[in-house]
Coordinates of C-alpha atoms in Angstrom, one line a residue:
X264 CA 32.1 -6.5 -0.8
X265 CA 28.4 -7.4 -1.1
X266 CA 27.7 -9.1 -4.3
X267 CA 24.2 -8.6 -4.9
X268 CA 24.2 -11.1 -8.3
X269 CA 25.2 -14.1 -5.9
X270 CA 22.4 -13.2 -3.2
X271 CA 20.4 -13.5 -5.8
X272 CA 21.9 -16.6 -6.7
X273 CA 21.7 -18.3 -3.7
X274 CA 18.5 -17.4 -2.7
X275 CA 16.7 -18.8 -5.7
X276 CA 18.0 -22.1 -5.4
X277 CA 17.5 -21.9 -1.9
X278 CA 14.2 -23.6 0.1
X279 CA 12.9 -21.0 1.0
X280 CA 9.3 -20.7 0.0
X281 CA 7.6 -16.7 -1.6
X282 CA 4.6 -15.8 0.3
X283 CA 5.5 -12.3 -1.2
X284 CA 5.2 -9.9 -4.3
X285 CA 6.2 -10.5 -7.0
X286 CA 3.1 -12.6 -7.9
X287 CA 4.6 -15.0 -10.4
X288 CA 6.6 -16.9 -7.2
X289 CA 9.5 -17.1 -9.0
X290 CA 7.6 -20.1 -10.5
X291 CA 7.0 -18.7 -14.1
X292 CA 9.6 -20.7 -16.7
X293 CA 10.8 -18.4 -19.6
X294 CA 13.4 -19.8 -22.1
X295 CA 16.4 -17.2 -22.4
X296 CA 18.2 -14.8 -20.7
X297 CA 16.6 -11.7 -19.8
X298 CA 20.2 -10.2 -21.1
X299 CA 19.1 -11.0 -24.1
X300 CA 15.7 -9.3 -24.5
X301 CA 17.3 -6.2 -23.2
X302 CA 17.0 -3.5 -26.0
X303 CA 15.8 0.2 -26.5
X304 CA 13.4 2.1 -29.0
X305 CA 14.7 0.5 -32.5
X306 CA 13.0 -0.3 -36.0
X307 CA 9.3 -2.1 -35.0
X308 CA 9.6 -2.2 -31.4
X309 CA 7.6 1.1 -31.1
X310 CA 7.9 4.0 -28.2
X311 CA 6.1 3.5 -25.2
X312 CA 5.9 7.2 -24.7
X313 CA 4.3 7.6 -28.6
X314 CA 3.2 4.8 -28.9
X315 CA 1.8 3.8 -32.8
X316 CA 2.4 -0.2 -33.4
X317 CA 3.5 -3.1 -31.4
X318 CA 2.8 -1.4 -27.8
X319 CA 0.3 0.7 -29.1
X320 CA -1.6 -2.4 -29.6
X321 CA -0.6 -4.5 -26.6
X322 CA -2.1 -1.2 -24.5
X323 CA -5.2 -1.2 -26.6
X324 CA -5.5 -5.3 -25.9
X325 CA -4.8 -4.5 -22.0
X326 CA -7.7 -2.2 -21.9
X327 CA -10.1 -4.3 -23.8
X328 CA -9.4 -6.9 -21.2
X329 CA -9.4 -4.7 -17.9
X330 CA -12.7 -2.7 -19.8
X331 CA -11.3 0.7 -19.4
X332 CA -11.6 3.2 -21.9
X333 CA -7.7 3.7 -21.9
X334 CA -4.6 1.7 -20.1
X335 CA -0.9 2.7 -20.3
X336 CA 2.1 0.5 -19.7
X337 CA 4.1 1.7 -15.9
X338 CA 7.4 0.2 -15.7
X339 CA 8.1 2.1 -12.9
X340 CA 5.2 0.1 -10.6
X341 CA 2.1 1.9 -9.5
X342 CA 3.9 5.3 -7.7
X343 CA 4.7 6.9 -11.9
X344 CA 1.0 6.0 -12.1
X345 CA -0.1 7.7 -9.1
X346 CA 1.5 10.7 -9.8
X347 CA 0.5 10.7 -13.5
X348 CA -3.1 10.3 -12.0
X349 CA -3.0 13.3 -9.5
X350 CA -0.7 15.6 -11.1
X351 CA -3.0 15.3 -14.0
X352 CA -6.5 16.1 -12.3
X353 CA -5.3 18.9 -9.9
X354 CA -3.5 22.3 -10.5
X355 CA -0.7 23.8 -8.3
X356 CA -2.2 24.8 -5.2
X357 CA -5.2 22.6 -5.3
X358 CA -7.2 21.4 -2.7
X359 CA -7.8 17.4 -2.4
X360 CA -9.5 14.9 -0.5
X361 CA -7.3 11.6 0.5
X362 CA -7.2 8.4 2.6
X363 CA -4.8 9.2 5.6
X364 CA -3.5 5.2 4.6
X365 CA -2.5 6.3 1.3
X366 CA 0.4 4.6 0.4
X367 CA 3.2 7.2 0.3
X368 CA 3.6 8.0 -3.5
X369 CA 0.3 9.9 -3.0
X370 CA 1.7 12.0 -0.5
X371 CA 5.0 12.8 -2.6
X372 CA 1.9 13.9 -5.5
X373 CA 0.3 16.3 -2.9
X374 CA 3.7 18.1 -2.1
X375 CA 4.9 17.9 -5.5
X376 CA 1.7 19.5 -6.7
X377 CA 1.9 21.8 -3.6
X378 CA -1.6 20.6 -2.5
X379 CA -3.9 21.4 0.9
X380 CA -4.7 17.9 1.6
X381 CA -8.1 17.3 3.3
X382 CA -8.1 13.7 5.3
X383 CA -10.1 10.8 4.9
X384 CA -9.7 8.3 8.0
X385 CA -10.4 5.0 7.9
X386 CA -12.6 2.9 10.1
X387 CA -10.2 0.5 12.9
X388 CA -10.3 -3.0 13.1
X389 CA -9.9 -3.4 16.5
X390 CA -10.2 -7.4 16.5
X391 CA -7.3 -7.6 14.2
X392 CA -5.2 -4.3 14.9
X393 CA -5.7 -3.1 11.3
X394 CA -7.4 -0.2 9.1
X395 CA -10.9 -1.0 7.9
X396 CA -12.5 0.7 5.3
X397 CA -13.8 4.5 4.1
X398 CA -17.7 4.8 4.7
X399 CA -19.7 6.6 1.9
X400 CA -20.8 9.1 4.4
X401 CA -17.5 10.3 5.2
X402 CA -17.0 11.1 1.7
X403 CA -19.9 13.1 1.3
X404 CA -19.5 14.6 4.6
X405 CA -16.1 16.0 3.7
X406 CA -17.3 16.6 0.3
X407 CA -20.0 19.2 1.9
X408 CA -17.1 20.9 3.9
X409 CA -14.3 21.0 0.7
X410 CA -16.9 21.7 -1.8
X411 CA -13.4 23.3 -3.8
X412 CA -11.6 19.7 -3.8
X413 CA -10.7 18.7 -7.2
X414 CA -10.1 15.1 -6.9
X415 CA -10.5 12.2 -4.0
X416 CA -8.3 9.3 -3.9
X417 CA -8.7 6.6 -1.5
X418 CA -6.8 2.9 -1.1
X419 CA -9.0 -0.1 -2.1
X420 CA -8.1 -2.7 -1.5
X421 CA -5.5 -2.1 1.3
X422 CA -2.5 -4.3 2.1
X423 CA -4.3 -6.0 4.0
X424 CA -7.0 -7.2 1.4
X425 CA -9.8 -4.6 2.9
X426 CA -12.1 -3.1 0.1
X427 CA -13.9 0.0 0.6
X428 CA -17.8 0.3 -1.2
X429 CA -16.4 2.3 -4.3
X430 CA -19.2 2.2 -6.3
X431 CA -21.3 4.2 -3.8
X432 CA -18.0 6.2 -3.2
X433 CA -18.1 7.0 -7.1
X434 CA -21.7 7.7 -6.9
X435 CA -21.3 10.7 -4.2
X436 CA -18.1 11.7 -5.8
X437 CA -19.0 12.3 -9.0
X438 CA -22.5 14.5 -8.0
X439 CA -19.8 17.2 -6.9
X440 CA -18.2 16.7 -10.7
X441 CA -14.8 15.9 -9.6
X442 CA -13.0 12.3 -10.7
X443 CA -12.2 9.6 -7.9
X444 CA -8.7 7.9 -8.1
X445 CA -8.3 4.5 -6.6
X446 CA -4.9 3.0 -5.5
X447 CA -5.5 -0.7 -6.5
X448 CA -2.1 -1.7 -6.6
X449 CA -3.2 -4.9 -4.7
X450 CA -6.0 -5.4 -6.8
X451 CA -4.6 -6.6 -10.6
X452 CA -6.2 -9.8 -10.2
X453 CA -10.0 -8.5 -8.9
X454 CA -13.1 -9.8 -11.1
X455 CA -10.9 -13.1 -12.3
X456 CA -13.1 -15.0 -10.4
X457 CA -16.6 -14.9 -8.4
X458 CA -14.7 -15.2 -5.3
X459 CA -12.6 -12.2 -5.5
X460 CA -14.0 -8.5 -5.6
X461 CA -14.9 -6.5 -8.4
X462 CA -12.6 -3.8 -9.7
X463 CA -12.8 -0.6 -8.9
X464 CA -12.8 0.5 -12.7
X465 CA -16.0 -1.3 -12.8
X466 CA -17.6 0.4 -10.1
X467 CA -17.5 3.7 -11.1
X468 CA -13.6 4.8 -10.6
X469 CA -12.2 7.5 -12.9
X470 CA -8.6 6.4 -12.2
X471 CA -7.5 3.0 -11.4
X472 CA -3.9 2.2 -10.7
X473 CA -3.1 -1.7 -10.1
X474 CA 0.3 -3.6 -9.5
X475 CA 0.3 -6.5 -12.0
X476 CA 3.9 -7.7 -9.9
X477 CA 1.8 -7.6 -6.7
X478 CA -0.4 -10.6 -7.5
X479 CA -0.2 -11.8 -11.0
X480 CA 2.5 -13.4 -12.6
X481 CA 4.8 -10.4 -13.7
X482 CA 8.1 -8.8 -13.3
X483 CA 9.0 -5.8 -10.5
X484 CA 7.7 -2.7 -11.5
X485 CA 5.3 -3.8 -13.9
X486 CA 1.9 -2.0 -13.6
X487 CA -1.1 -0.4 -15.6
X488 CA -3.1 3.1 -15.5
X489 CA -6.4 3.1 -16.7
X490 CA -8.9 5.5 -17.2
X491 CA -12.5 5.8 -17.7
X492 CA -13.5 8.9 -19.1
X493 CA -16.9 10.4 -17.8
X494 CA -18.5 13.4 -18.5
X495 CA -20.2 15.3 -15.8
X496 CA -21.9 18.4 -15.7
X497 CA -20.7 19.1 -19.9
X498 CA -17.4 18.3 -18.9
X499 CA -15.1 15.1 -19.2
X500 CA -13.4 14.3 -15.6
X501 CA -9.9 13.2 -16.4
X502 CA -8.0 14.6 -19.6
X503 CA -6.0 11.6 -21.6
X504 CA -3.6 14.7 -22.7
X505 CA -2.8 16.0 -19.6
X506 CA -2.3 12.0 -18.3
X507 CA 0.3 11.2 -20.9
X508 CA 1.8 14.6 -20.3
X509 CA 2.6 13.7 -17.1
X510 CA 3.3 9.9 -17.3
X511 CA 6.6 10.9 -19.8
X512 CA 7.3 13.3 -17.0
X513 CA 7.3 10.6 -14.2
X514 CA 8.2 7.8 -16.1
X515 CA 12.1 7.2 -17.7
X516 CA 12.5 8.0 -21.5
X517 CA 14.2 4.5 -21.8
X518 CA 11.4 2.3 -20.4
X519 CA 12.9 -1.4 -20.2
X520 CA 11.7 -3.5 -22.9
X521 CA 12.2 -6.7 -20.4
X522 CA 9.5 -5.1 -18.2
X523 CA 6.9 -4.3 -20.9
X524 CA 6.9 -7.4 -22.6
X525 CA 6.1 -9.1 -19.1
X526 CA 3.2 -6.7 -19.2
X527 CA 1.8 -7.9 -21.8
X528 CA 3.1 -11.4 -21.3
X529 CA 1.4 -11.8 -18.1
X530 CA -2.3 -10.3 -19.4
X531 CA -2.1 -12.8 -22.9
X532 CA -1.4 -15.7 -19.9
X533 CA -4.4 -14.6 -17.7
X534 CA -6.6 -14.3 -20.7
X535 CA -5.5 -17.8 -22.2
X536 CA -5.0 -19.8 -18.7
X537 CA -6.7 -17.7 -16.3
X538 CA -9.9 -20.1 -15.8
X539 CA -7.3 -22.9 -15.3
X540 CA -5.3 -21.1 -12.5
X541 CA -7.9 -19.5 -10.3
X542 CA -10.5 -21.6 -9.6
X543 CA -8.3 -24.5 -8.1
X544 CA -5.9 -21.6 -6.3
X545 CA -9.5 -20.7 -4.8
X546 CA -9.7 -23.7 -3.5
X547 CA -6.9 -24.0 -2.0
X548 CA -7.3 -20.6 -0.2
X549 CA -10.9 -22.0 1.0
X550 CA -9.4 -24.9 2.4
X551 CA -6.4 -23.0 4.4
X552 CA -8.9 -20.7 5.7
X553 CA -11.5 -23.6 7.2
X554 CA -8.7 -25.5 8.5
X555 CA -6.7 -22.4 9.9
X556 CA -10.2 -22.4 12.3
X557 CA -9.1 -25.2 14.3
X558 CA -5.9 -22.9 15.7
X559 CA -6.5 -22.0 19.0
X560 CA -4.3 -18.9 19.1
X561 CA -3.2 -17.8 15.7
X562 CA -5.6 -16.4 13.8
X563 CA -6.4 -16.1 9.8
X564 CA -9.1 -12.7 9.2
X565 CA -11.7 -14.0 6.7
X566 CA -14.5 -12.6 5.5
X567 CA -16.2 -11.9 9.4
X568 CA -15.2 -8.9 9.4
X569 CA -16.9 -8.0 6.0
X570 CA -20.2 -5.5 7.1
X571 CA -18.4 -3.8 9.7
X572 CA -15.8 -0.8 9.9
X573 CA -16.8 0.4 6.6
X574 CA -15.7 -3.0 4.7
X575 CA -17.3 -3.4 2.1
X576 CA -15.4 -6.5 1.0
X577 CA -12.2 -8.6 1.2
X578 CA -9.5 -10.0 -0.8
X579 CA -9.1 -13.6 -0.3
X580 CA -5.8 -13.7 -1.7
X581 CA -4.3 -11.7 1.7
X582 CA -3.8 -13.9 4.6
X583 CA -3.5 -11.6 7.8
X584 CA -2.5 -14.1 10.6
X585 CA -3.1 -12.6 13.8
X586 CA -1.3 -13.1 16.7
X587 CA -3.5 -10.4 19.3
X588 CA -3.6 -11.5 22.3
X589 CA -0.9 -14.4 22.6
X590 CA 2.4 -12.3 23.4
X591 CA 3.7 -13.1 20.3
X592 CA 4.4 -9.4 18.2
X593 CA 3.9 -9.8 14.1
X594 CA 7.3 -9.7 13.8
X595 CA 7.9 -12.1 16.2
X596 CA 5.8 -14.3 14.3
X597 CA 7.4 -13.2 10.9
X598 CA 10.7 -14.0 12.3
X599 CA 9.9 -17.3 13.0
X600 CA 7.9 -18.9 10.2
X601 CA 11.1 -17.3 7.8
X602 CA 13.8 -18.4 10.1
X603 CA 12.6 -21.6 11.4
X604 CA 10.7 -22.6 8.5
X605 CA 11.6 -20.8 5.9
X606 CA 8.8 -19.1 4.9
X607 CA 9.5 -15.5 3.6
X608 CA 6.6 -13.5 4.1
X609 CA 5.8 -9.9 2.8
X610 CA 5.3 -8.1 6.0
X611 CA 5.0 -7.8 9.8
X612 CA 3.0 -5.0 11.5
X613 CA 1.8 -4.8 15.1
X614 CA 0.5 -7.8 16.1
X615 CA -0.4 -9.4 12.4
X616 CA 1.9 -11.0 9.5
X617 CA 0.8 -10.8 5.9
X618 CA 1.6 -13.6 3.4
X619 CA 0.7 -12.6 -0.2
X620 CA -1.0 -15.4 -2.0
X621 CA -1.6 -15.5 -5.9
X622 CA -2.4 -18.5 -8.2
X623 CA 1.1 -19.1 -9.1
X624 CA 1.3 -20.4 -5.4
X625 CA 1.8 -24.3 -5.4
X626 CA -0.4 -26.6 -3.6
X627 CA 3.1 -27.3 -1.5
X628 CA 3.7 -24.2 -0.3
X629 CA 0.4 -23.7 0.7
X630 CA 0.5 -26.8 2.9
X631 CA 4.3 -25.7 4.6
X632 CA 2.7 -22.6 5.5
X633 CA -0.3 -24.1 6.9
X634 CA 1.7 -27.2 8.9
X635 CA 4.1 -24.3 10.5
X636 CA 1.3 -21.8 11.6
X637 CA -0.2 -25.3 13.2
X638 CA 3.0 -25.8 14.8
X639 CA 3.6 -22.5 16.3
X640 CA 0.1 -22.1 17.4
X641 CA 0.7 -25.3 18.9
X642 CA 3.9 -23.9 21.1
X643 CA 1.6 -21.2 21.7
X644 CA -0.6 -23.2 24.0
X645 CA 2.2 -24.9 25.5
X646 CA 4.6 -22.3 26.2
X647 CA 3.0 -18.7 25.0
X648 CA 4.9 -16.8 27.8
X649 CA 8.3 -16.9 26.4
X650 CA 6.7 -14.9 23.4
X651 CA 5.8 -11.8 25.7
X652 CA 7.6 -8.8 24.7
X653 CA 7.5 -5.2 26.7
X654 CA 7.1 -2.0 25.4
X655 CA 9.6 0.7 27.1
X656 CA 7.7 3.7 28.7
X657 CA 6.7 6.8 26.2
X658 CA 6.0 10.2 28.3
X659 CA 3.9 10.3 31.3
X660 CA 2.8 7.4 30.1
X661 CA 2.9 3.7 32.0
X662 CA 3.7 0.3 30.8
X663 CA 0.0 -0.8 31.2
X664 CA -1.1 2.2 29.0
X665 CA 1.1 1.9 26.5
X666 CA 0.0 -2.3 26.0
X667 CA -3.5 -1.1 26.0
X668 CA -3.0 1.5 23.1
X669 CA -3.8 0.1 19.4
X670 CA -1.4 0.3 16.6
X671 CA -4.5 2.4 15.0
X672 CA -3.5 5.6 13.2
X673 CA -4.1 8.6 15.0
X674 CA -6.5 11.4 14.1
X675 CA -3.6 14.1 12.8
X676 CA -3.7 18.0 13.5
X677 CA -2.7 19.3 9.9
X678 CA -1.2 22.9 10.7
X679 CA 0.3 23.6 7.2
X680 CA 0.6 21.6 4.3
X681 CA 3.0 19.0 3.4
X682 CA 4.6 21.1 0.8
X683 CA 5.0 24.3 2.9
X684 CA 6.1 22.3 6.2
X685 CA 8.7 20.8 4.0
X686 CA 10.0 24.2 2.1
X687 CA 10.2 25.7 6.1
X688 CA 13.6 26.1 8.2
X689 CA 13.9 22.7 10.6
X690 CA 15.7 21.5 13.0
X691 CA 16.4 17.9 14.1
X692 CA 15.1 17.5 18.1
X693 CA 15.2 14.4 20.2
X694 CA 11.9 12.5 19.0
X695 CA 10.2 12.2 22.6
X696 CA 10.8 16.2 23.1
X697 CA 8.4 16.9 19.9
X698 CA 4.5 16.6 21.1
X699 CA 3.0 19.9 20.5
X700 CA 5.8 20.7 17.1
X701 CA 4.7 20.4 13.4
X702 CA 7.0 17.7 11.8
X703 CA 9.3 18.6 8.9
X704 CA 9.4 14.9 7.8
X705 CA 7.6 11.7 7.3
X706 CA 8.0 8.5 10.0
X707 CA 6.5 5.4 8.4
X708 CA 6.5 2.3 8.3
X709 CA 7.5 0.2 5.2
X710 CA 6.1 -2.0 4.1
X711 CA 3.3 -0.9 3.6
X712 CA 4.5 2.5 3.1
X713 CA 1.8 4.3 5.4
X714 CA 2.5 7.3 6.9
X715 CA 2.3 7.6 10.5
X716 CA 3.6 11.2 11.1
X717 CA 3.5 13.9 7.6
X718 CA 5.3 16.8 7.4
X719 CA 2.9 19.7 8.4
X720 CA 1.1 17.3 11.3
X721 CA 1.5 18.9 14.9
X722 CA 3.1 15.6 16.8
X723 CA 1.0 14.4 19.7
X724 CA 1.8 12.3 22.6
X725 CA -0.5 9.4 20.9
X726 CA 2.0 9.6 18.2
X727 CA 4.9 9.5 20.2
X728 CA 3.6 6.5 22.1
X729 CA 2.7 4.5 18.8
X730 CA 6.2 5.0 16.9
X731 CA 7.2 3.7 20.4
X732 CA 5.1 0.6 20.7
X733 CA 6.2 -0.1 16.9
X734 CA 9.9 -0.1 17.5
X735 CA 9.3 -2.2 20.6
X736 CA 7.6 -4.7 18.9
X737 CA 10.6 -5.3 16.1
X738 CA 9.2 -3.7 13.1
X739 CA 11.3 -1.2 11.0
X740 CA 10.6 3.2 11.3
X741 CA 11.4 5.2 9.3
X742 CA 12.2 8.8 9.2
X743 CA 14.0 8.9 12.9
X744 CA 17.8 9.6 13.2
X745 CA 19.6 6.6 13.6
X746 CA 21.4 8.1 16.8
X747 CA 21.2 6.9 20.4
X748 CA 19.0 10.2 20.7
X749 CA 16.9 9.1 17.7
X750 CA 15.8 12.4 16.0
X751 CA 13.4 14.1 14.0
X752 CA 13.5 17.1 11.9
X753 CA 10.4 19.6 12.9
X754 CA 9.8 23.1 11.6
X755 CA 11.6 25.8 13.8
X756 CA 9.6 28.2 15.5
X757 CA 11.0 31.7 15.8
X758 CA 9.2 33.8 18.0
X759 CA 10.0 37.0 18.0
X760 CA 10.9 39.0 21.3
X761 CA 8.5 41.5 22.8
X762 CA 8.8 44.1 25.5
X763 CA 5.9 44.5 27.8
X764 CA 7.1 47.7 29.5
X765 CA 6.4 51.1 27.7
X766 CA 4.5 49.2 24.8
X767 CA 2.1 51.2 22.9
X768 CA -1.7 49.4 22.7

């Protein structure tokens, strides 16, 4: 029988070493057991949901600090704010304008809210295999052709640390008097430091959404909403009524007292000792990054890449180590620095690994992760063959083709929305008989929780060969059958029989 307690258990006292969320590295020493501070809505511990003392306050302290206008508590992470934020600004049946990388709550938003989503698609990174940023001009472009959209909501900064230019996003945004929601989940910590970007709250964003768990020192689930109300053309953008409305709607009506204390924990820590932690964490990442140079295969994206692809800027904090070109897949790399080294990292993706920094990281760990990236790009130059992995043949396609083709996402053919492909009869076909069908379902990958394939996109051969050349490479699908066959569900197509003989015209 699993015992999840005693994973748990093990693994903490265990060496191996965080470079993923939660941001406080399991590092953070609180007296007590969390048991203990476990209670529910009694006398002078207020109501998150009507909120008039204790929490009340701490919300009203958060904002002063982030400089919104308003922040709520999420102790459901970023998705209940996401939802709140869309569901809030659009009606049933809405047009909107998003980033096809969305991270997949924004998706569930658009069928929940029955939406016609309008796509926004990044830039491609082709040096490092990864999404860049959205360009002004696309906005406004797409803007001119939706003219109806009631909202746009784009991903800055990505997982991989990318940051779009939101302030002239805003800017063009807001002249067709509509609000701009930004997913900055990954972004808790921006403005802490002259080093890191500036938030997008501060750049013109109506609604900001940010992850305190992801890079500051706070528990799972623990996230903020804030909003900046503006007025444009006589009229305010985002409603604080219809926000709260829909935050007790996606969020439970026993919010875990545990979780909102961290909240506010975490922000009274960063105002008292944030100084103290991020300018020698800085450091730190400085000096990885200059050393990381010296490797002759691996590869650590710094800020190079910042002018191109629509990126505007980059979070230090995200090391993407590249391993294009060496035979040596992300996961393969994953793999190894957690099994050989023991070095958990938070993700693997084509030919890239992620490991999540933030400045409760010790000087320690930093150096093991360094020393074993030396070491394997060191076997690298010795022996980088045994690394190679092959890619099994997609349609009418050839094992040369398919190694050439970038784990870029495709351009998608939207032939009904996400709600209505979803609400349609389906059927479940053998995945590499669907090019030409409109999917019924979401393939993704997670993390980062991007999807590849919506419900309502026609399924090209592209497609087909990327899922491919991502299960070939190690990481994790989902959304196919399990089965030998490996399935997916796509909307049935019932044509209806004609006769051609004796027909009236």
């Amino acid at each position: 029988m699993a015992d999840l307690y005693k994973r748990l258990m093990e693994y903490c006292t265990s060496d191996y070493y965080p470079f993923h969320m939660p941001g406080h590295k399991r590092a953070v020493q609180q007296e007590g057991n969390p048991y203990v501070y476990d209670i529910t809505e009694i006398e002078g511990f207020d109501n998150l949901h009507e909120p008039q003392g204790i929490l009340r306050i701490a919300m009203e302290e958060a904002a002063k600090f982030y400089q919104s206008d308003k922040t709520y508590f999420l102790i459901n992470g970023s998705t209940g704010g996401i939802l709140s934020a869309i569901s809030a600004v659009t009606g049933m049946g809405d047009e909107i304008i998003i980033a096809r990388n969305c991270h997949k709550s924004v998706y569930h938003a658009v069928f929940l809210r029955e939406l016609k989503q309008v796509y926004l698609y990044p830039e491609y990174v082709k040096e490092y295999g990864i999404c860049g940023g959205i360009r002004p001009e696309q906005v406004r472009e797409t803007l001119q052709e939706h003219p109806n959209a009631k909202a746009v909501v784009i991903t800055s900064p990505t997982y991989e640390g990318v940051v779009s230019d939101i302030k002239a996003i805003a800017d063009i945004v807001h002249q067709y008097g509509i609000p701009l929601i930004v997913d900055e989940a990954h972004g808790a910590h921006f403005g802490m430091h002259d080093r890191l970007p500036e938030s997008a709250l501060k750049l013109g964003a109506d609604l900001v959404i940010q992850s305190l768990h992801k890079t500051l020192p706070a528990l799972t689930q623990t996230a903020l909403l804030h909003i900046r109300f503006r007025q444009e053309q006589g009229k305010y953008l985002v409603s604080r009524e219809a926000v709260e409305q829909y935050l007790s709607i996606y969020q439970t009506s026993s919010p875990s007292y545990v979780l909102m204390a961290s909240i506010d924990e975490c922000i009274n820590k960063v105002k008292s000792e944030g100084i103290m932690w991020f300018e020698p964490y800085v450091k730190r990442l400085e000096v990885i990054k200059q050393h990381a140079k010296q490797l002759t295969h691996l590869k650590i994206m710094d800020r190079e890449v910042v002018g191109d692809n629509g990126i505007f800027d980059l979070d230090i904090s995200k090391l993407v180590i590249s391993s294009r070109g060496t035979g040596l897949s992300g996961q393969q790399l994953y793999d190894k620095l957690n099994n050989k080294f023991h070095l958990q990292l938070e993700m693997a993706a084509g030919d890239y690994a992620i490991a999540m920094t933030s400045p409760m990281d010790s000087e320690e760990g930093l150096l093991r992760l360094f020393t074993a990236l030396a070491e394997v790009d060191r076997d690298l130059r010795i022996g980088g063959e045994e690394y190679e992995y092959r890619l099994p043949l997609a349609r009418a396609e050839t094992v040369t083709e398919a190694v050439e083709k970038e784990f870029s996402i495709p351009d998608t053919v939207v032939l009904t929305s996400i709600s209505a492909a979803m609400k349609q009869d389906s059927e479940m076909i053998k995945f590499h008989n669907t090019a030409g069908r409109i999917s019924g379902s979401y393939v993704w990958l997670y993390p980062p929780g991007v999807p590849v394939i919506a419900p309502g996109d026609m399924i090209s051969g592209e497609m087909i060969a990327l899922i491919d050349k991502y299960r070939a490479s190690g990481l994790k699908v989902y959304g196919l059958s399990e089965d030998r066959d490996m399935k997916i569900k796509v909307i049935k197509e019932n044509f209806k029989r004609i006769k051609l003989w004796n027909a009236r015209l």
